[in-house]
């Protein structure tokens, strides 16, 4: 991402701030896993969106007073001993370069509280904005949460605001650069799925398929998955978030993949279903084609002004009609036995991206998944097909192109891969 992206995001947030206000955002830290090991560090996404920084502990401070707007960063002071063990921490110059905040406005973390105190003593600030995201009553405390307590105790006259929802709403509409980054994550994900298809044969373990996908990600310099890969053979595919991936996929079974690469913290999310022996049975073909029909019809529906909820309604309509035609269900209500999730979610810095899409109408720049499915446990058939799309001025564009999608295309692709082996 260009620094102009983060600068622009800060500008937009400044616009939302009251005058005489400060805003503080925290990168966060990796939680402990076991012993002296830590989970991999995942930067707070709203912090990243405003700062461009992907290192832990760093603090972003925005101040707005009588029209004067200023952004400051606080980074770790260089520590020669730690540098020998884990490498250098982010320098002031590097922080300035990544964020677009001038180096003169980058200080050390141990100076943060002193700086804040003199700031609040020198001018009559009235408001504090913090990202107080809260997902559960008992969720572990966050740096912003702890900071909020400190502020309330020491500066009780300051009015506290939660910036979380405003930033999430900003993130809902993607810039061209964000869209291109998701497209790149999609391209690598597509390449990974094709690599799996080329090596598929009955009798392989689910994790072996996963390994072929992972190889392509690493080969492309991708460090992180968008989420835990689902590689579910046969009946396992009827469990929505199956992640064990340790069973054998037998001749005649379908494999359902749901996976994605992450590029510059932006995610792709594709579901793909295919027969491991390269040939659909008649029944599998019938079910697959119903789901594909839903995918295509719902994708064609996407354009600005369409209520997000229409996508789910139309998916249910297509699936119910087709399932009634083949006698799988008798009434539309019975569909819930075989289809029981949403057809779409926002996609971006988070795989299930933030922003209140549910009650909104689609608008240009939104990036969404389209992922209808049918899960028939008693037949050991689970099919989900998923693309990522961006809403354009007059419709939508699929970002995850280049995969064999029809029954004929998949069978031909796999037959060709086999003949070359
Ligand atoms: Mn998805």
Short mmCIF file of C-alpha atoms and ligand atoms in Angstrom, two decimals:
data_model
loop_
_atom_site.label_atom_id
_atom_site.label_comp_id
_atom_site.label_asym_id
_atom_site.label_seq_id
_atom_site.Cartn_x
_atom_site.Cartn_y
_atom_site.Cartn_z
CA UNK A 1 0.00 0.00 0.00
CA UNK A 2 1.14 3.53 -0.78
CA UNK A 3 1.45 5.84 2.23
CA UNK A 4 -1.14 8.11 0.57
CA UNK A 5 -3.73 5.43 1.38
CA UNK A 6 -3.05 5.65 5.13
CA UNK A 7 -2.75 9.45 5.03
CA UNK A 8 -6.11 9.64 3.33
CA UNK A 9 -7.66 7.31 5.93
CA UNK A 10 -6.34 9.54 8.71
CA UNK A 11 -7.73 12.61 6.95
CA UNK A 12 -11.15 10.98 6.77
CA UNK A 13 -11.01 10.08 10.44
CA UNK A 14 -9.91 13.62 11.38
CA UNK A 15 -13.09 14.83 9.66
CA UNK A 16 -15.19 12.69 12.02
CA UNK A 17 -13.41 13.93 15.15
CA UNK A 18 -14.84 16.74 17.24
CA UNK A 19 -12.65 19.80 17.65
CA UNK A 20 -10.48 19.79 20.82
CA UNK A 21 -10.02 16.06 20.65
CA UNK A 22 -7.35 13.38 20.65
CA UNK A 23 -7.51 9.83 19.30
CA UNK A 24 -5.22 7.00 20.37
CA UNK A 25 -4.80 3.71 18.49
CA UNK A 26 -2.73 0.71 19.52
CA UNK A 27 -1.02 -1.93 17.35
CA UNK A 28 -1.46 -4.51 20.11
CA UNK A 29 0.78 -7.41 21.09
CA UNK A 30 0.91 -11.12 20.38
CA UNK A 31 -0.81 -13.13 23.14
CA UNK A 32 1.14 -15.83 24.94
CA UNK A 33 0.50 -19.36 23.62
CA UNK A 34 2.40 -21.76 25.91
CA UNK A 35 5.54 -21.48 27.99
CA UNK A 36 7.63 -18.65 26.59
CA UNK A 37 6.04 -19.00 23.14
CA UNK A 38 3.69 -16.42 21.70
CA UNK A 39 0.99 -16.61 19.08
CA UNK A 40 2.01 -14.93 15.83
CA UNK A 41 1.49 -11.18 16.05
CA UNK A 42 -1.56 -9.91 14.18
CA UNK A 43 -1.72 -6.11 13.94
CA UNK A 44 -5.01 -4.54 14.95
CA UNK A 45 -6.66 -3.93 11.61
CA UNK A 46 -8.10 -0.51 12.39
CA UNK A 47 -4.68 0.59 13.66
CA UNK A 48 -3.11 -0.66 10.43
CA UNK A 49 -5.78 1.05 8.32
CA UNK A 50 -4.83 4.42 9.88
CA UNK A 51 -1.07 3.93 10.24
CA UNK A 52 0.28 1.43 7.70
CA UNK A 53 2.33 -0.11 10.52
CA UNK A 54 2.46 -3.88 11.03
CA UNK A 55 4.78 -4.06 14.07
CA UNK A 56 3.60 -4.71 17.63
CA UNK A 57 3.26 -2.24 20.55
CA UNK A 58 3.33 0.94 18.44
CA UNK A 59 0.90 3.75 19.30
CA UNK A 60 -0.72 6.26 16.95
CA UNK A 61 -1.89 9.59 18.38
CA UNK A 62 -4.09 12.01 16.46
CA UNK A 63 -4.78 15.48 17.78
CA UNK A 64 -7.25 18.05 16.52
CA UNK A 65 -7.37 21.45 18.16
CA UNK A 66 -8.99 24.51 16.64
CA UNK A 67 -8.58 23.09 13.18
CA UNK A 68 -4.94 22.07 13.64
CA UNK A 69 -4.54 18.36 12.92
CA UNK A 70 -1.48 16.34 13.79
CA UNK A 71 -0.52 12.65 13.67
CA UNK A 72 2.23 11.17 15.86
CA UNK A 73 3.70 7.72 16.28
CA UNK A 74 5.41 6.18 19.27
CA UNK A 75 7.80 3.32 18.51
CA UNK A 76 10.06 1.15 20.63
CA UNK A 77 13.40 2.60 21.65
CA UNK A 78 16.22 0.57 20.04
CA UNK A 79 17.49 -2.15 22.39
CA UNK A 80 20.88 -3.64 21.41
CA UNK A 81 20.37 -6.77 23.56
CA UNK A 82 16.92 -7.58 22.12
CA UNK A 83 18.23 -6.81 18.65
CA UNK A 84 20.69 -9.70 19.02
CA UNK A 85 17.84 -12.09 19.82
CA UNK A 86 14.93 -11.04 17.65
CA UNK A 87 16.36 -8.39 15.33
CA UNK A 88 16.02 -4.64 15.22
CA UNK A 89 12.71 -3.06 16.09
CA UNK A 90 11.10 -0.55 13.74
CA UNK A 91 13.20 2.64 13.58
CA UNK A 92 11.73 6.14 13.59
CA UNK A 93 12.66 6.51 9.93
CA UNK A 94 11.02 3.20 8.95
CA UNK A 95 7.87 4.14 10.88
CA UNK A 96 7.77 7.49 9.10
CA UNK A 97 8.22 5.83 5.72
CA UNK A 98 5.49 3.22 6.27
CA UNK A 99 2.95 5.68 7.66
CA UNK A 100 3.62 8.92 5.82
CA UNK A 101 3.96 10.67 9.20
CA UNK A 102 7.02 12.91 9.24
CA UNK A 103 10.00 11.55 11.20
CA UNK A 104 9.96 14.62 13.48
CA UNK A 105 6.56 13.39 14.72
CA UNK A 106 7.81 9.94 15.67
CA UNK A 107 8.83 9.50 19.32
CA UNK A 108 9.66 6.59 21.60
CA UNK A 109 7.02 4.65 23.51
CA UNK A 110 8.59 5.46 26.89
CA UNK A 111 7.86 9.11 26.10
CA UNK A 112 4.18 8.55 25.37
CA UNK A 113 2.64 9.17 28.79
CA UNK A 114 4.80 12.24 29.42
CA UNK A 115 3.88 13.63 26.02
CA UNK A 116 0.20 13.01 26.62
CA UNK A 117 0.28 14.65 30.01
CA UNK A 118 1.91 17.85 28.73
CA UNK A 119 -0.52 17.87 25.82
CA UNK A 120 -3.56 17.63 28.07
CA UNK A 121 -2.13 20.18 30.52
CA UNK A 122 -1.31 22.73 27.87
CA UNK A 123 -4.64 22.91 26.04
CA UNK A 124 -8.28 22.37 27.05
CA UNK A 125 -8.94 19.14 25.18
CA UNK A 126 -12.46 17.78 25.62
CA UNK A 127 -12.71 14.47 23.74
CA UNK A 128 -10.83 11.18 23.48
CA UNK A 129 -11.43 8.65 20.69
CA UNK A 130 -10.42 5.02 21.23
CA UNK A 131 -11.07 1.82 19.31
CA UNK A 132 -13.09 0.03 21.99
CA UNK A 133 -14.06 -3.04 20.01
CA UNK A 134 -15.84 -5.50 22.27
CA UNK A 135 -16.93 -8.90 21.00
CA UNK A 136 -17.87 -10.58 24.25
CA UNK A 137 -18.66 -9.53 27.82
CA UNK A 138 -15.68 -11.50 29.11
CA UNK A 139 -13.30 -10.74 26.23
CA UNK A 140 -9.71 -10.16 27.43
CA UNK A 141 -8.82 -6.54 28.03
CA UNK A 142 -7.18 -4.62 25.19
CA UNK A 143 -4.59 -1.82 25.31
CA UNK A 144 -7.37 0.62 24.33
CA UNK A 145 -9.62 -0.70 27.10
CA UNK A 146 -6.89 -0.31 29.71
CA UNK A 147 -6.07 3.15 28.38
CA UNK A 148 -9.74 4.12 28.67
CA UNK A 149 -9.70 3.18 32.36
CA UNK A 150 -6.54 5.25 32.89
CA UNK A 151 -8.04 8.27 31.15
CA UNK A 152 -11.29 8.08 33.13
CA UNK A 153 -9.35 7.96 36.37
CA UNK A 154 -6.84 10.69 35.60
CA UNK A 155 -8.80 13.01 33.29
CA UNK A 156 -12.46 12.49 34.24
CA UNK A 157 -13.50 15.67 32.39
CA UNK A 158 -12.59 14.17 29.01
CA UNK A 159 -15.43 12.70 27.02
CA UNK A 160 -14.74 9.20 25.76
CA UNK A 161 -15.87 8.09 22.27
CA UNK A 162 -15.71 4.68 20.65
CA UNK A 163 -14.11 5.03 17.22
CA UNK A 164 -14.58 1.37 16.30
CA UNK A 165 -17.78 1.58 14.26
CA UNK A 166 -16.79 4.71 12.36
CA UNK A 167 -13.54 3.11 11.17
CA UNK A 168 -15.34 -0.13 10.30
CA UNK A 169 -17.80 1.83 8.17
CA UNK A 170 -14.88 3.49 6.37
CA UNK A 171 -13.38 0.06 5.66
CA UNK A 172 -16.56 -1.17 3.97
CA UNK A 173 -15.83 0.74 0.74
CA UNK A 174 -12.51 -0.25 -0.80
CA UNK A 175 -10.15 1.94 -2.78
CA UNK A 176 -8.73 0.81 -6.12
CA UNK A 177 -5.50 -0.15 -4.39
CA UNK A 178 -7.28 -2.31 -1.83
CA UNK A 179 -9.26 -4.01 -4.60
CA UNK A 180 -6.07 -4.76 -6.53
CA UNK A 181 -4.51 -6.28 -3.40
CA UNK A 182 -7.52 -8.55 -2.87
CA UNK A 183 -7.36 -9.44 -6.58
CA UNK A 184 -3.72 -10.48 -6.10
CA UNK A 185 -4.64 -12.61 -3.06
CA UNK A 186 -7.37 -14.15 -5.23
CA UNK A 187 -4.95 -14.84 -8.07
CA UNK A 188 -2.59 -16.76 -5.78
CA UNK A 189 -5.52 -18.63 -4.22
CA UNK A 190 -6.72 -19.66 -7.70
CA UNK A 191 -3.22 -20.83 -8.59
CA UNK A 192 -3.12 -22.86 -5.37
CA UNK A 193 -6.45 -24.56 -6.10
CA UNK A 194 -5.30 -25.50 -9.60
CA UNK A 195 -2.18 -27.05 -8.09
CA UNK A 196 -4.39 -29.14 -5.81
CA UNK A 197 -6.50 -30.26 -8.78
CA UNK A 198 -3.43 -31.32 -10.73
CA UNK A 199 -2.26 -33.60 -7.92
CA UNK A 200 -5.61 -35.00 -6.80
CA UNK A 201 -6.10 -38.74 -6.63
CA UNK A 202 -8.33 -40.98 -4.53
CA UNK A 203 -6.86 -42.26 -1.27
CA UNK A 204 -5.03 -39.05 -0.35
CA UNK A 205 -5.50 -37.51 3.08
CA UNK A 206 -7.28 -34.17 3.34
CA UNK A 207 -4.08 -32.59 4.69
CA UNK A 208 -2.16 -33.72 1.62
CA UNK A 209 -4.47 -31.63 -0.55
CA UNK A 210 -3.94 -28.79 1.87
CA UNK A 211 -0.16 -29.17 1.51
CA UNK A 212 -0.34 -28.67 -2.28
CA UNK A 213 -2.23 -25.42 -1.68
CA UNK A 214 0.24 -24.28 0.98
CA UNK A 215 3.17 -24.94 -1.35
CA UNK A 216 1.83 -22.43 -3.87
CA UNK A 217 1.24 -19.82 -1.16
CA UNK A 218 4.80 -20.09 0.17
CA UNK A 219 6.18 -20.10 -3.38
CA UNK A 220 4.41 -16.78 -3.93
CA UNK A 221 5.82 -15.21 -0.76
CA UNK A 222 2.51 -15.43 1.08
CA UNK A 223 3.12 -15.73 4.81
CA UNK A 224 -0.41 -16.05 6.12
CA UNK A 225 -3.63 -17.73 5.19
CA UNK A 226 -6.82 -15.69 5.22
CA UNK A 227 -8.22 -18.28 7.68
CA UNK A 228 -7.77 -21.93 8.63
CA UNK A 229 -8.03 -24.03 5.47
CA UNK A 230 -11.01 -26.33 5.18
CA UNK A 231 -10.25 -29.49 3.19
CA UNK A 232 -13.26 -31.72 3.71
CA UNK A 233 -13.85 -34.99 1.87
CA UNK A 234 -17.24 -36.70 1.43
CA UNK A 235 -19.49 -36.33 4.44
CA UNK A 236 -17.02 -34.02 6.24
CA UNK A 237 -17.97 -31.34 3.72
CA UNK A 238 -21.41 -31.12 5.33
CA UNK A 239 -19.79 -29.69 8.48
CA UNK A 240 -19.49 -25.97 7.68
CA UNK A 241 -16.28 -25.15 9.55
CA UNK A 242 -14.60 -28.56 9.44
CA UNK A 243 -10.88 -27.98 10.09
CA UNK A 244 -9.53 -31.39 11.13
CA UNK A 245 -8.37 -32.14 7.57
CA UNK A 246 -6.99 -35.55 8.60
CA UNK A 247 -9.27 -38.07 6.90
CA UNK A 248 -8.77 -40.09 3.73
CA UNK A 249 -10.79 -38.97 0.70
CA UNK A 250 -11.96 -42.06 -1.15
CA UNK A 251 -12.67 -42.86 -4.76
CA UNK A 252 -16.08 -41.46 -5.71
CA UNK A 253 -16.07 -38.71 -3.08
CA UNK A 254 -16.06 -34.97 -3.50
CA UNK A 255 -13.54 -32.73 -1.79
CA UNK A 256 -14.67 -29.32 -0.58
CA UNK A 257 -11.95 -26.72 -0.18
CA UNK A 258 -12.52 -23.37 1.50
CA UNK A 259 -9.32 -21.39 1.67
CA UNK A 260 -7.55 -18.17 0.90
CA UNK A 261 -4.23 -16.41 0.67
CA UNK A 262 -3.48 -13.16 2.46
CA UNK A 263 -1.51 -10.41 0.71
CA UNK A 264 -0.50 -7.26 2.62
CA UNK A 265 -3.11 -8.21 5.26
CA UNK A 266 -5.90 -8.36 2.62
CA UNK A 267 -7.69 -11.66 2.17
CA UNK A 268 -9.11 -13.85 -0.53
CA UNK A 269 -11.78 -16.44 0.25
CA UNK A 270 -12.66 -19.17 -2.25
CA UNK A 271 -14.67 -22.36 -1.88
CA UNK A 272 -14.18 -25.07 -4.45
CA UNK A 273 -15.73 -28.53 -4.78
CA UNK A 274 -14.54 -31.32 -7.09
CA UNK A 275 -14.47 -35.13 -7.38
CA UNK A 276 -11.07 -36.49 -6.31
CA UNK A 277 -11.15 -39.13 -9.07
CA UNK A 278 -11.77 -36.48 -11.72
CA UNK A 279 -15.32 -37.54 -12.65
CA UNK A 280 -18.62 -36.44 -11.07
CA UNK A 281 -21.30 -39.09 -10.44
CA UNK A 282 -24.72 -38.21 -11.89
CA UNK A 283 -25.99 -37.27 -8.44
CA UNK A 284 -22.95 -35.14 -7.62
CA UNK A 285 -23.30 -33.41 -10.97
CA UNK A 286 -26.96 -32.61 -10.29
CA UNK A 287 -26.23 -31.10 -6.87
CA UNK A 288 -23.14 -29.25 -8.12
CA UNK A 289 -25.07 -27.69 -10.99
CA UNK A 290 -27.78 -26.40 -8.66
CA UNK A 291 -25.20 -24.64 -6.50
CA UNK A 292 -23.42 -23.28 -9.60
CA UNK A 293 -26.73 -21.92 -10.90
CA UNK A 294 -27.25 -20.10 -7.59
CA UNK A 295 -23.70 -18.70 -7.72
CA UNK A 296 -24.19 -17.38 -11.24
CA UNK A 297 -27.66 -15.94 -10.66
CA UNK A 298 -26.72 -14.20 -7.42
CA UNK A 299 -23.53 -12.79 -8.95
CA UNK A 300 -25.60 -11.40 -11.85
CA UNK A 301 -27.87 -9.69 -9.32
CA UNK A 302 -25.09 -7.68 -7.69
CA UNK A 303 -25.09 -3.97 -8.50
CA UNK A 304 -25.32 -0.66 -6.62
CA UNK A 305 -28.65 -0.07 -4.90
CA UNK A 306 -29.54 -3.73 -4.38
CA UNK A 307 -30.25 -4.48 -0.69
CA UNK A 308 -27.64 -6.88 0.68
CA UNK A 309 -30.44 -9.08 2.02
CA UNK A 310 -31.69 -9.70 -1.55
CA UNK A 311 -28.65 -11.89 -2.19
CA UNK A 312 -29.64 -14.34 0.52
CA UNK A 313 -33.30 -14.27 -0.49
CA UNK A 314 -32.47 -15.03 -4.10
CA UNK A 315 -30.06 -17.82 -3.16
CA UNK A 316 -32.75 -19.50 -1.10
CA UNK A 317 -35.26 -19.11 -3.92
CA UNK A 318 -33.00 -20.73 -6.55
CA UNK A 319 -31.83 -23.52 -4.27
CA UNK A 320 -35.36 -24.29 -3.03
CA UNK A 321 -36.85 -24.36 -6.53
CA UNK A 322 -34.16 -26.63 -7.88
CA UNK A 323 -34.16 -28.93 -4.85
CA UNK A 324 -37.93 -29.27 -5.20
CA UNK A 325 -37.52 -30.15 -8.89
CA UNK A 326 -35.25 -33.10 -8.05
CA UNK A 327 -37.48 -34.18 -5.17
CA UNK A 328 -34.92 -33.52 -2.44
CA UNK A 329 -37.40 -31.31 -0.60
CA UNK A 330 -41.15 -30.81 -0.85
CA UNK A 331 -41.60 -27.26 0.44
CA UNK A 332 -39.24 -24.24 0.32
CA UNK A 333 -39.09 -24.28 4.14
CA UNK A 334 -37.34 -27.65 4.06
CA UNK A 335 -34.34 -26.06 2.36
CA UNK A 336 -32.96 -25.06 5.76
CA UNK A 337 -32.04 -28.72 6.28
CA UNK A 338 -29.54 -28.51 3.39
CA UNK A 339 -28.60 -24.83 3.25
CA UNK A 340 -28.09 -22.96 6.50
CA UNK A 341 -25.60 -20.13 6.15
CA UNK A 342 -25.39 -16.68 4.60
CA UNK A 343 -24.49 -16.45 0.92
CA UNK A 344 -22.21 -13.45 1.29
CA UNK A 345 -20.02 -11.42 3.58
CA UNK A 346 -17.78 -8.42 3.20
CA UNK A 347 -14.12 -9.19 2.50
CA UNK A 348 -11.03 -7.10 3.17
CA UNK A 349 -8.50 -6.73 5.99
CA UNK A 350 -10.61 -9.31 7.82
CA UNK A 351 -11.98 -12.34 6.03
CA UNK A 352 -15.38 -11.76 7.56
CA UNK A 353 -14.81 -8.07 7.13
CA UNK A 354 -16.20 -5.37 9.39
CA UNK A 355 -18.73 -2.72 8.43
CA UNK A 356 -22.47 -2.94 8.81
CA UNK A 357 -23.36 -4.58 5.51
CA UNK A 358 -26.41 -6.45 6.73
CA UNK A 359 -28.89 -3.60 6.55
CA UNK A 360 -27.28 -1.76 3.67
CA UNK A 361 -27.68 -1.44 -0.05
CA UNK A 362 -24.76 -2.43 -2.22
CA UNK A 363 -22.47 0.40 -3.34
CA UNK A 364 -19.46 0.65 -5.65
CA UNK A 365 -16.22 -0.41 -3.97
CA UNK A 366 -17.74 -3.02 -1.66
CA UNK A 367 -15.97 -6.37 -1.92
CA UNK A 368 -18.15 -9.39 -1.18
CA UNK A 369 -18.06 -13.14 -1.32
CA UNK A 370 -20.76 -15.13 -3.10
CA UNK A 371 -20.91 -18.63 -1.66
CA UNK A 372 -24.02 -20.74 -2.04
CA UNK A 373 -23.89 -24.37 -0.93
CA UNK A 374 -25.87 -27.55 -0.37
CA UNK A 375 -25.01 -30.05 2.36
CA UNK A 376 -26.70 -33.45 2.14
CA UNK A 377 -25.30 -35.38 5.05
CA UNK A 378 -27.21 -38.60 4.36
CA UNK A 379 -25.67 -38.79 0.89
CA UNK A 380 -22.18 -37.71 1.92
CA UNK A 381 -22.37 -34.76 -0.48
CA UNK A 382 -21.34 -31.25 0.47
CA UNK A 383 -20.95 -28.62 -2.24
CA UNK A 384 -20.00 -24.98 -1.79
CA UNK A 385 -18.79 -22.75 -4.61
CA UNK A 386 -17.45 -19.31 -3.77
CA UNK A 387 -16.14 -16.31 -5.65
CA UNK A 388 -15.03 -12.87 -4.48
CA UNK A 389 -16.53 -9.90 -6.30
CA UNK A 390 -16.27 -6.12 -6.24
CA UNK A 391 -19.35 -3.97 -6.75
CA UNK A 392 -18.78 -1.64 -9.74
CA UNK A 393 -20.74 1.39 -11.02
CA UNK A 394 -23.23 -0.77 -12.92
CA UNK A 395 -22.81 -4.33 -11.68
CA UNK A 396 -19.96 -6.34 -10.27
CA UNK A 397 -16.64 -7.80 -11.30
CA UNK A 398 -15.44 -11.25 -10.22
CA UNK A 399 -11.96 -10.98 -8.69
CA UNK A 400 -11.34 -14.73 -8.47
CA UNK A 401 -11.32 -15.67 -12.14
CA UNK A 402 -9.43 -18.40 -13.95
CA UNK A 403 -10.79 -21.52 -12.23
CA UNK A 404 -12.53 -24.35 -14.05
CA UNK A 405 -16.06 -23.94 -12.71
CA UNK A 406 -18.51 -26.05 -14.74
CA UNK A 407 -18.64 -29.84 -14.41
CA UNK A 408 -17.22 -30.16 -17.93
CA UNK A 409 -14.41 -27.68 -17.25
CA UNK A 410 -13.39 -29.41 -14.03
CA UNK A 411 -13.42 -32.89 -15.60
CA UNK A 412 -11.46 -31.67 -18.62
CA UNK A 413 -8.90 -29.87 -16.45
CA UNK A 414 -8.33 -32.93 -14.29
CA UNK A 415 -8.18 -35.30 -17.28
CA UNK A 416 -5.56 -33.13 -18.90
CA UNK A 417 -3.50 -32.96 -15.72
CA UNK A 418 -3.59 -36.74 -15.54
CA UNK A 419 -2.56 -37.29 -19.15
CA UNK A 420 0.50 -35.12 -18.53
CA UNK A 421 1.67 -37.15 -15.53
MN1 LIG B 1 -16.44 -16.90 2.66
#
